[in-house]
Every structure is written in structure tokens, then in C-alpha cells.
């Protein structure tokens, strides 16, 4: 009886093997079909990744079938808002002959034409909604210039330098359905990350030049290796490190350049000047409506162009270090007395003497500090004498 059932069992096993081979073949073919990519980007960092994907498409059309680009519309700038400043990636994509979609919101928008297999967002700025991620065959992936979860947010390059880091890196992650930079990490620069060249003098442009090609390389490698095809493997190592020093890379605002004289050290000021550009404070300026002995003060913004360390220039002024943020000059201030030194000086919270080379008082042009202060009537008529050396001070500390 058992021998009679043997042919039927063999037939069943043969059918199972054939079905398994067909299923395996379908899965292999499905996951290796050329990709239709929707690329969302904006700046130089994303342009590097877009260019690398386009080069990979030309090299291996069996890997990438098509690339279409999404970017934000240009903004009107300048006097009268007559000039339109385009997003940099638009021109770069147009030169490559790629289709460009300009949108300011995903609300009500669906990619036209054939279905999208994969959404790639690099330095984009808009949140890709779950509606589009679910519609794409493999969802979405993102290239981020930090070792996530450290420096999540829109300004990782700036905050990496402001934090004084000596290493950084690239992370390839999935696009999360609800939050920026919370996806599954598919690839990450190996520990301890990439060394930052000359971290004490590195600028955002320097860091961008280092990381943009690294990000593009990791993206193409991830496309080639199909790391976005389930089951996904979490490749993050930074997430297991001490989470107490995790920094959120918030958007840079003008307030980030506002000098806090009571709390910032020279290191803080120097870093922010290098990373963010010109810093600013506020000062009380004698109003043009002042009459006689009745001085009226008004608050104005002061922009600094060049803040230098001046450690040994005025040693006799050391006791003024007790007044951080109070600008001064050596000697009696007089509009009639020409001076060789056109700068003004100020101490930081940690007692470092700084030389303010040029300043711009709100409503005026950039000038050497002394000339600008003279015109704005920022000095007090009172002076102090230290070790028989006279110093003229501002009306009030910078704030």
C-alpha cells in the first residue's frame, strides 16, 4: 500500500519544488527590476547624490530605469522682489536632461506617469508624506551628513562644527512615516567616523566638500546592493553609543549669531564667527533727537565684521575683564584727535581681550569700529584710569 502512494508523494514533492523555484524566481526578478526613482533635493549636497545616481543609470541601465527630480519653486528676492532665485538642483537636473517637478507642498500632489519604485530624499526640507511612501514599491531612503541619531535635523554640518567635533560621517536611512531622521539605518560610516580636516579652522564649505561625495558614494552602493529591499537590516552603530551627548541640529536662525557676552567664551565666539558668518549684538546709541544735557538713547543692532583675539595688545586693561561685553578704547575719546588704531576692544566672559575691527551700526554702512562708534555717538563722556592709563567706555555693555 505504501508503494502505491509513493508516486503521488513524489508528484506532490515535484510540484512543491517547482512552485518554490517559481516563487524564488519571481521575488528575485521583482527586487532586481530597474528602479524608477523620484529624487527630492535642493542644494550642493543633494546635487552630488543626484549626479552619482545619474552616472549609475548610464553605467548600469539594468539598475536604474529612470530618475525624476522634485524641488521647491524659486523664491523672489531683491528690491521689489523682481529677481527669482532658483533652487540650485533645478539647473543641475535640467543640464542632465532629467524631468523636474517644482512643488511647495505635497498636499494633493502625486507623481505623474509610471509608478515610483523608490523615493530618494537628500537635503530636501519638505517631509515626504506616508501616502507617497506607501505608494512607492520600496518606500523611501535618505542620505544624512551625520552619524545618526546624533545631529538629527536640518543643519547637521553647522552644528557638528559648532559642537567642536573631530569626527563626523554619513548615514543612509529609510524615510520614516512620521518623523525626520528616525528611519532604519541601512548603512553608516564605520566607527569612529570620518576625521574632520583641521577641526579648529574647518568651515561648512570644507565639511560639505568632504561629505557630499561620501554621501553620493554610499547612496549608489546602497542602490547597487538593494539595501532597501525587505527584510531590512539595521546597520547603525552610533545609536548604541552614549545618548547623553546627542545633539539636535536645529535650523540656523539669526539669533544663533547674536553674541551672548555674559556666557560665551572666545572659543564660542570664534567658532560661531567661522561657521555662521558675521555676528551681531545690540547697543544703546545716542539718539539724534537728544538736546543739551537731555540724552535720549535708542537700541540699535551692531554687526561685527572681523573679531580678532588681542591677548597682549592692552595689558593694562586687564581689570576691565570684570566687565565682559563693555567696549572701550585706550585714551580719551575725541572726534578731533586722529588715531592710528581704528578698532575698539571688548573682553569676553572668560577674560579674553578681543579687537572689533569693523562694525555696521543699524541704518549705516560698514566702517572701521572707531569711526562707526563716533558717528553713532556710542561712547560715554566718562573715562576710567587704570595704572595711569585712561580708557573711554561705551554708554552700556553690548547686549
GROMACS .gro file of C-alpha atoms in nm:
model
  399
    1UNK     CA    1   0.000   0.000   0.000
    2UNK     CA    2   0.287   0.235   0.085
    3UNK     CA    3   0.445   0.165  -0.253
    4UNK     CA    4   0.120   0.260  -0.424
    5UNK     CA    5   0.122   0.604  -0.250
    6UNK     CA    6   0.487   0.670  -0.344
    7UNK     CA    7   0.420   0.808  -0.697
    8UNK     CA    8   0.164   1.053  -0.561
    9UNK     CA    9   0.407   1.172  -0.289
   10UNK     CA   10   0.683   1.217  -0.546
   11UNK     CA   11   0.443   1.413  -0.768
   12UNK     CA   12   0.349   1.638  -0.472
   13UNK     CA   13   0.717   1.698  -0.387
   14UNK     CA   14   0.794   1.781  -0.752
   15UNK     CA   15   0.505   2.029  -0.759
   16UNK     CA   16   0.632   2.192  -0.437
   17UNK     CA   17   0.984   2.226  -0.578
   18UNK     CA   18   0.855   2.383  -0.898
   19UNK     CA   19   0.633   2.628  -0.705
   20UNK     CA   20   0.927   2.722  -0.481
   21UNK     CA   21   1.153   2.783  -0.782
   22UNK     CA   22   0.887   2.997  -0.949
   23UNK     CA   23   0.828   3.198  -0.630
   24UNK     CA   24   1.201   3.245  -0.578
   25UNK     CA   25   1.245   3.346  -0.941
   26UNK     CA   26   0.957   3.597  -0.916
   27UNK     CA   27   1.098   3.752  -0.597
   28UNK     CA   28   1.445   3.777  -0.749
   29UNK     CA   29   1.315   3.931  -1.068
   30UNK     CA   30   1.083   4.166  -0.882
   31UNK     CA   31   1.351   4.300  -0.646
   32UNK     CA   32   1.603   4.342  -0.925
   33UNK     CA   33   1.391   4.520  -1.181
   34UNK     CA   34   1.536   4.857  -1.289
   35UNK     CA   35   1.426   5.126  -1.045
   36UNK     CA   36   1.205   5.423  -1.120
   37UNK     CA   37   1.341   5.681  -0.876
   38UNK     CA   38   1.181   6.004  -0.755
   39UNK     CA   39   1.471   6.219  -0.627
   40UNK     CA   40   1.390   6.506  -0.388
   41UNK     CA   41   1.670   6.759  -0.332
   42UNK     CA   42   1.778   7.121  -0.316
   43UNK     CA   43   2.142   7.214  -0.260
   44UNK     CA   44   2.501   7.115  -0.340
   45UNK     CA   45   2.491   6.817  -0.104
   46UNK     CA   46   2.190   6.671  -0.283
   47UNK     CA   47   2.328   6.760  -0.628
   48UNK     CA   48   2.628   6.531  -0.562
   49UNK     CA   49   2.394   6.239  -0.490
   50UNK     CA   50   2.173   6.314  -0.791
   51UNK     CA   51   2.476   6.328  -1.022
   52UNK     CA   52   2.601   5.996  -0.885
   53UNK     CA   53   2.263   5.829  -0.943
   54UNK     CA   54   2.253   5.963  -1.298
   55UNK     CA   55   2.604   5.830  -1.364
   56UNK     CA   56   2.497   5.492  -1.227
   57UNK     CA   57   2.193   5.493  -1.457
   58UNK     CA   58   2.417   5.550  -1.759
   59UNK     CA   59   2.662   5.284  -1.641
   60UNK     CA   60   2.404   5.023  -1.547
   61UNK     CA   61   2.059   5.087  -1.700
   62UNK     CA   62   1.954   4.747  -1.567
   63UNK     CA   63   1.979   4.901  -1.217
   64UNK     CA   64   1.804   5.236  -1.268
   65UNK     CA   65   1.534   5.284  -1.530
   66UNK     CA   66   1.450   5.649  -1.470
   67UNK     CA   67   1.516   5.946  -1.238
   68UNK     CA   68   1.274   6.234  -1.192
   69UNK     CA   69   1.355   6.526  -0.965
   70UNK     CA   70   1.138   6.715  -0.717
   71UNK     CA   71   1.249   7.055  -0.584
   72UNK     CA   72   1.100   7.366  -0.425
   73UNK     CA   73   0.996   7.657  -0.652
   74UNK     CA   74   1.230   7.955  -0.686
   75UNK     CA   75   1.185   8.249  -0.448
   76UNK     CA   76   1.155   8.613  -0.537
   77UNK     CA   77   1.436   8.821  -0.386
   78UNK     CA   78   1.593   9.165  -0.411
   79UNK     CA   79   1.439   9.510  -0.423
   80UNK     CA   80   1.082   9.487  -0.541
   81UNK     CA   81   1.110   9.107  -0.541
   82UNK     CA   82   1.176   9.120  -0.915
   83UNK     CA   83   1.451   8.855  -0.922
   84UNK     CA   84   1.371   8.484  -0.893
   85UNK     CA   85   1.637   8.276  -0.717
   86UNK     CA   86   1.606   7.915  -0.830
   87UNK     CA   87   1.689   7.616  -0.613
   88UNK     CA   88   2.041   7.503  -0.722
   89UNK     CA   89   1.937   7.147  -0.804
   90UNK     CA   90   1.688   7.262  -1.068
   91UNK     CA   91   1.960   7.389  -1.302
   92UNK     CA   92   2.179   7.083  -1.236
   93UNK     CA   93   1.893   6.843  -1.311
   94UNK     CA   94   1.794   7.032  -1.625
   95UNK     CA   95   2.151   7.007  -1.759
   96UNK     CA   96   2.130   6.629  -1.716
   97UNK     CA   97   1.804   6.619  -1.907
   98UNK     CA   98   1.604   6.497  -1.607
   99UNK     CA   99   1.235   6.575  -1.561
  100UNK     CA  100   1.188   6.834  -1.285
  101UNK     CA  101   0.876   6.885  -1.072
  102UNK     CA  102   0.858   7.210  -0.873
  103UNK     CA  103   0.627   7.189  -0.574
  104UNK     CA  104   0.599   7.379  -0.246
  105UNK     CA  105   0.382   7.117  -0.081
  106UNK     CA  106   0.299   6.751  -0.130
  107UNK     CA  107  -0.067   6.816  -0.049
  108UNK     CA  108  -0.275   6.694  -0.341
  109UNK     CA  109   0.033   6.607  -0.547
  110UNK     CA  110   0.105   6.264  -0.694
  111UNK     CA  111   0.400   6.177  -0.918
  112UNK     CA  112   0.270   6.176  -1.277
  113UNK     CA  113   0.339   5.895  -1.519
  114UNK     CA  114   0.457   5.548  -1.425
  115UNK     CA  115   0.453   5.429  -1.060
  116UNK     CA  116   0.757   5.512  -0.846
  117UNK     CA  117   0.969   5.229  -0.707
  118UNK     CA  118   1.185   5.430  -0.468
  119UNK     CA  119   1.183   5.786  -0.329
  120UNK     CA  120   1.526   5.930  -0.253
  121UNK     CA  121   1.533   6.248  -0.041
  122UNK     CA  122   1.864   6.426   0.016
  123UNK     CA  123   1.878   6.765   0.191
  124UNK     CA  124   1.526   6.838   0.074
  125UNK     CA  125   1.344   7.021   0.353
  126UNK     CA  126   0.990   6.900   0.293
  127UNK     CA  127   0.852   6.597   0.476
  128UNK     CA  128   0.760   6.320   0.232
  129UNK     CA  129   0.412   6.202   0.341
  130UNK     CA  130   0.329   5.841   0.419
  131UNK     CA  131   0.079   5.846   0.131
  132UNK     CA  132   0.366   5.867  -0.119
  133UNK     CA  133   0.597   5.635   0.076
  134UNK     CA  134   0.330   5.365   0.085
  135UNK     CA  135   0.263   5.410  -0.287
  136UNK     CA  136   0.631   5.362  -0.375
  137UNK     CA  137   0.725   4.996  -0.408
  138UNK     CA  138   1.020   5.021  -0.167
  139UNK     CA  139   0.925   5.334   0.024
  140UNK     CA  140   1.198   5.595   0.057
  141UNK     CA  141   1.559   5.641   0.165
  142UNK     CA  142   1.762   5.941   0.275
  143UNK     CA  143   2.129   6.042   0.288
  144UNK     CA  144   2.214   6.241   0.603
  145UNK     CA  145   2.554   6.405   0.675
  146UNK     CA  146   2.598   6.291   1.034
  147UNK     CA  147   2.629   5.977   1.241
  148UNK     CA  148   2.262   5.938   1.332
  149UNK     CA  149   2.098   5.961   1.577
  150UNK     CA  150   2.348   6.239   1.655
  151UNK     CA  151   2.270   6.570   1.478
  152UNK     CA  152   1.921   6.486   1.362
  153UNK     CA  153   1.771   6.792   1.197
  154UNK     CA  154   1.810   7.035   0.906
  155UNK     CA  155   2.156   7.179   0.989
  156UNK     CA  156   2.391   6.890   1.080
  157UNK     CA  157   2.701   7.042   0.918
  158UNK     CA  158   2.673   7.368   1.112
  159UNK     CA  159   2.603   7.203   1.446
  160UNK     CA  160   2.880   6.946   1.402
  161UNK     CA  161   3.134   7.228   1.375
  162UNK     CA  162   2.972   7.438   1.649
  163UNK     CA  163   2.998   7.139   1.883
  164UNK     CA  164   3.370   7.113   1.815
  165UNK     CA  165   3.351   6.755   1.689
  166UNK     CA  166   3.662   6.593   1.545
  167UNK     CA  167   3.475   6.316   1.357
  168UNK     CA  168   3.157   6.302   1.153
  169UNK     CA  169   3.010   6.071   0.891
  170UNK     CA  170   2.731   5.971   0.655
  171UNK     CA  171   2.414   5.776   0.730
  172UNK     CA  172   2.185   5.606   0.478
  173UNK     CA  173   1.842   5.557   0.634
  174UNK     CA  174   1.484   5.482   0.540
  175UNK     CA  175   1.235   5.768   0.531
  176UNK     CA  176   1.025   5.750   0.846
  177UNK     CA  177   0.646   5.770   0.815
  178UNK     CA  178   0.609   6.039   1.084
  179UNK     CA  179   0.941   6.200   1.178
  180UNK     CA  180   1.253   6.341   1.013
  181UNK     CA  181   1.572   6.135   1.060
  182UNK     CA  182   1.414   5.849   1.257
  183UNK     CA  183   1.427   5.578   0.990
  184UNK     CA  184   1.607   5.243   0.994
  185UNK     CA  185   1.979   5.292   0.937
  186UNK     CA  186   2.078   5.092   0.629
  187UNK     CA  187   2.444   5.199   0.615
  188UNK     CA  188   2.673   5.425   0.816
  189UNK     CA  189   3.034   5.541   0.809
  190UNK     CA  190   3.234   5.290   1.018
  191UNK     CA  191   3.330   5.383   1.374
  192UNK     CA  192   3.462   5.625   1.485
  193UNK     CA  193   3.350   5.811   1.170
  194UNK     CA  194   3.536   6.030   0.924
  195UNK     CA  195   3.802   6.263   1.068
  196UNK     CA  196   3.721   6.631   1.016
  197UNK     CA  197   4.018   6.804   0.850
  198UNK     CA  198   4.166   7.077   1.074
  199UNK     CA  199   3.857   7.091   1.300
  200UNK     CA  200   3.973   7.420   1.458
  201UNK     CA  201   3.953   7.601   1.124
  202UNK     CA  202   3.712   7.385   0.921
  203UNK     CA  203   3.419   7.571   0.762
  204UNK     CA  204   3.079   7.450   0.646
  205UNK     CA  205   3.205   7.462   0.286
  206UNK     CA  206   3.507   7.249   0.380
  207UNK     CA  207   3.286   6.993   0.552
  208UNK     CA  208   3.042   6.990   0.260
  209UNK     CA  209   3.329   6.922   0.018
  210UNK     CA  210   3.430   6.623   0.232
  211UNK     CA  211   3.086   6.470   0.289
  212UNK     CA  212   2.897   6.534  -0.037
  213UNK     CA  213   3.094   6.277  -0.243
  214UNK     CA  214   3.093   6.033   0.051
  215UNK     CA  215   2.714   6.058   0.071
  216UNK     CA  216   2.679   6.008  -0.304
  217UNK     CA  217   2.905   5.704  -0.289
  218UNK     CA  218   2.707   5.546  -0.002
  219UNK     CA  219   2.378   5.608  -0.184
  220UNK     CA  220   2.493   5.440  -0.505
  221UNK     CA  221   2.636   5.149  -0.309
  222UNK     CA  222   2.301   5.109  -0.131
  223UNK     CA  223   2.116   5.113  -0.464
  224UNK     CA  224   2.351   4.853  -0.608
  225UNK     CA  225   2.318   4.626  -0.302
  226UNK     CA  226   1.939   4.675  -0.279
  227UNK     CA  227   1.962   4.751   0.094
  228UNK     CA  228   1.608   4.897   0.081
  229UNK     CA  229   1.453   4.559  -0.012
  230UNK     CA  230   1.295   4.378   0.288
  231UNK     CA  231   1.393   4.228   0.519
  232UNK     CA  232   1.579   4.546   0.621
  233UNK     CA  233   1.894   4.518   0.831
  234UNK     CA  234   1.977   4.793   1.082
  235UNK     CA  235   2.342   4.889   1.027
  236UNK     CA  236   2.358   5.173   1.281
  237UNK     CA  237   2.637   5.167   1.539
  238UNK     CA  238   2.621   5.525   1.669
  239UNK     CA  239   2.279   5.455   1.820
  240UNK     CA  240   2.441   5.223   2.073
  241UNK     CA  241   2.678   5.494   2.197
  242UNK     CA  242   2.615   5.717   2.497
  243UNK     CA  243   2.295   5.907   2.419
  244UNK     CA  244   2.363   6.184   2.672
  245UNK     CA  245   2.565   6.385   2.419
  246UNK     CA  246   2.319   6.351   2.128
  247UNK     CA  247   2.268   6.694   1.966
  248UNK     CA  248   1.963   6.813   1.772
  249UNK     CA  249   2.075   7.004   1.461
  250UNK     CA  250   1.804   7.269   1.460
  251UNK     CA  251   1.759   7.517   1.178
  252UNK     CA  252   2.007   7.804   1.193
  253UNK     CA  253   1.837   8.137   1.270
  254UNK     CA  254   1.968   8.495   1.302
  255UNK     CA  255   1.953   8.456   1.679
  256UNK     CA  256   2.231   8.194   1.657
  257UNK     CA  257   2.465   8.480   1.553
  258UNK     CA  258   2.358   8.703   1.842
  259UNK     CA  259   2.660   8.722   2.075
  260UNK     CA  260   2.584   8.636   2.437
  261UNK     CA  261   2.862   8.834   2.603
  262UNK     CA  262   2.776   8.718   2.953
  263UNK     CA  263   2.806   8.347   2.870
  264UNK     CA  264   3.009   8.292   2.553
  265UNK     CA  265   3.384   8.235   2.569
  266UNK     CA  266   3.629   8.333   2.296
  267UNK     CA  267   3.610   7.973   2.170
  268UNK     CA  268   3.231   8.008   2.133
  269UNK     CA  269   3.259   8.342   1.955
  270UNK     CA  270   3.538   8.227   1.725
  271UNK     CA  271   3.352   7.910   1.626
  272UNK     CA  272   3.029   8.089   1.553
  273UNK     CA  273   3.205   8.355   1.350
  274UNK     CA  274   3.380   8.084   1.146
  275UNK     CA  275   3.073   7.864   1.098
  276UNK     CA  276   2.787   8.114   1.079
  277UNK     CA  277   2.950   8.430   0.945
  278UNK     CA  278   2.915   8.783   1.081
  279UNK     CA  279   2.791   8.802   1.441
  280UNK     CA  280   2.584   9.080   1.595
  281UNK     CA  281   2.479   9.244   1.920
  282UNK     CA  282   2.265   9.534   2.026
  283UNK     CA  283   2.384   9.863   2.174
  284UNK     CA  284   2.237  10.181   2.316
  285UNK     CA  285   2.313  10.468   2.080
  286UNK     CA  286   2.267  10.841   2.145
  287UNK     CA  287   1.961  10.950   1.952
  288UNK     CA  288   1.983  11.236   1.704
  289UNK     CA  289   1.689  11.385   1.893
  290UNK     CA  290   1.898  11.438   2.209
  291UNK     CA  291   1.921  11.802   2.313
  292UNK     CA  292   2.167  11.963   2.552
  293UNK     CA  293   2.202  11.765   2.873
  294UNK     CA  294   1.898  11.551   2.791
  295UNK     CA  295   2.045  11.247   2.616
  296UNK     CA  296   1.798  11.009   2.460
  297UNK     CA  297   1.917  10.656   2.384
  298UNK     CA  298   1.782  10.417   2.126
  299UNK     CA  299   1.853  10.049   2.073
  300UNK     CA  300   2.030   9.953   1.750
  301UNK     CA  301   2.178   9.637   1.605
  302UNK     CA  302   2.557   9.624   1.565
  303UNK     CA  303   2.703   9.381   1.309
  304UNK     CA  304   3.067   9.277   1.351
  305UNK     CA  305   3.294   9.219   1.051
  306UNK     CA  306   3.610   9.062   1.189
  307UNK     CA  307   3.653   8.983   1.559
  308UNK     CA  308   4.016   8.911   1.649
  309UNK     CA  309   4.191   8.792   1.961
  310UNK     CA  310   4.405   9.072   2.107
  311UNK     CA  311   4.556   8.897   2.407
  312UNK     CA  312   4.871   9.111   2.456
  313UNK     CA  313   4.774   9.443   2.298
  314UNK     CA  314   4.643   9.626   2.607
  315UNK     CA  315   4.781   9.452   2.919
  316UNK     CA  316   4.697   9.750   3.139
  317UNK     CA  317   4.327   9.698   3.063
  318UNK     CA  318   4.307   9.361   3.240
  319UNK     CA  319   4.080   9.489   3.518
  320UNK     CA  320   3.818   9.565   3.251
  321UNK     CA  321   3.784   9.188   3.210
  322UNK     CA  322   3.543   9.216   3.503
  323UNK     CA  323   3.307   9.390   3.259
  324UNK     CA  324   3.253   9.140   2.974
  325UNK     CA  325   3.077   9.293   2.677
  326UNK     CA  326   3.170   9.655   2.757
  327UNK     CA  327   3.355   9.803   2.454
  328UNK     CA  328   3.632  10.056   2.515
  329UNK     CA  329   3.930  10.232   2.361
  330UNK     CA  330   4.258  10.334   2.511
  331UNK     CA  331   4.282  10.702   2.585
  332UNK     CA  332   4.027  10.981   2.582
  333UNK     CA  333   3.774  10.966   2.305
  334UNK     CA  334   3.775  11.278   2.092
  335UNK     CA  335   3.638  11.335   1.747
  336UNK     CA  336   3.909  11.595   1.688
  337UNK     CA  337   4.203  11.367   1.775
  338UNK     CA  338   4.307  11.137   1.487
  339UNK     CA  339   4.413  10.787   1.592
  340UNK     CA  340   4.620  10.516   1.427
  341UNK     CA  341   4.420  10.236   1.590
  342UNK     CA  342   4.070  10.249   1.444
  343UNK     CA  343   3.943   9.945   1.639
  344UNK     CA  344   3.755   9.915   1.967
  345UNK     CA  345   3.810   9.645   2.229
  346UNK     CA  346   3.596   9.422   2.449
  347UNK     CA  347   3.651   9.138   2.697
  348UNK     CA  348   3.474   8.802   2.685
  349UNK     CA  349   3.328   8.607   2.975
  350UNK     CA  350   3.649   8.404   3.010
  351UNK     CA  351   3.871   8.713   3.017
  352UNK     CA  352   3.995   8.716   2.657
  353UNK     CA  353   4.056   9.057   2.505
  354UNK     CA  354   3.901   9.095   2.158
  355UNK     CA  355   3.956   9.355   1.890
  356UNK     CA  356   3.649   9.460   1.692
  357UNK     CA  357   3.790   9.555   1.353
  358UNK     CA  358   3.480   9.680   1.171
  359UNK     CA  359   3.120   9.727   1.268
  360UNK     CA  360   2.797   9.824   1.097
  361UNK     CA  361   2.552  10.024   1.302
  362UNK     CA  362   2.193   9.963   1.200
  363UNK     CA  363   2.099  10.215   0.932
  364UNK     CA  364   2.458  10.289   0.831
  365UNK     CA  365   2.737  10.127   0.628
  366UNK     CA  366   3.020   9.902   0.748
  367UNK     CA  367   3.308  10.115   0.882
  368UNK     CA  368   3.613  10.073   1.100
  369UNK     CA  369   3.484  10.036   1.454
  370UNK     CA  370   3.603  10.367   1.593
  371UNK     CA  371   3.461  10.572   1.307
  372UNK     CA  372   3.126  10.392   1.330
  373UNK     CA  373   3.112  10.438   1.707
  374UNK     CA  374   3.197  10.807   1.673
  375UNK     CA  375   2.922  10.867   1.418
  376UNK     CA  376   2.666  10.680   1.627
  377UNK     CA  377   2.778  10.858   1.948
  378UNK     CA  378   2.816  10.528   2.131
  379UNK     CA  379   3.084  10.640   2.382
  380UNK     CA  380   3.020  10.779   2.725
  381UNK     CA  381   3.179  11.110   2.826
  382UNK     CA  382   3.321  10.935   3.133
  383UNK     CA  383   3.663  10.770   3.137
  384UNK     CA  384   3.842  10.536   3.377
  385UNK     CA  385   4.207  10.536   3.469
  386UNK     CA  386   4.389  10.205   3.516
  387UNK     CA  387   4.759  10.207   3.606
  388UNK     CA  388   4.769  10.571   3.496
  389UNK     CA  389   4.626  10.478   3.156
  390UNK     CA  390   4.297  10.634   3.054
  391UNK     CA  391   4.018  10.433   2.887
  392UNK     CA  392   3.693  10.553   2.734
  393UNK     CA  393   3.394  10.320   2.764
  394UNK     CA  394   3.066  10.273   2.581
  395UNK     CA  395   2.747  10.400   2.741
  396UNK     CA  396   2.644  10.043   2.826
  397UNK     CA  397   2.756   9.686   2.763
  398UNK     CA  398   2.666   9.523   2.434
  399UNK     CA  399   2.363   9.301   2.470
   0.00000   0.00000   0.00000
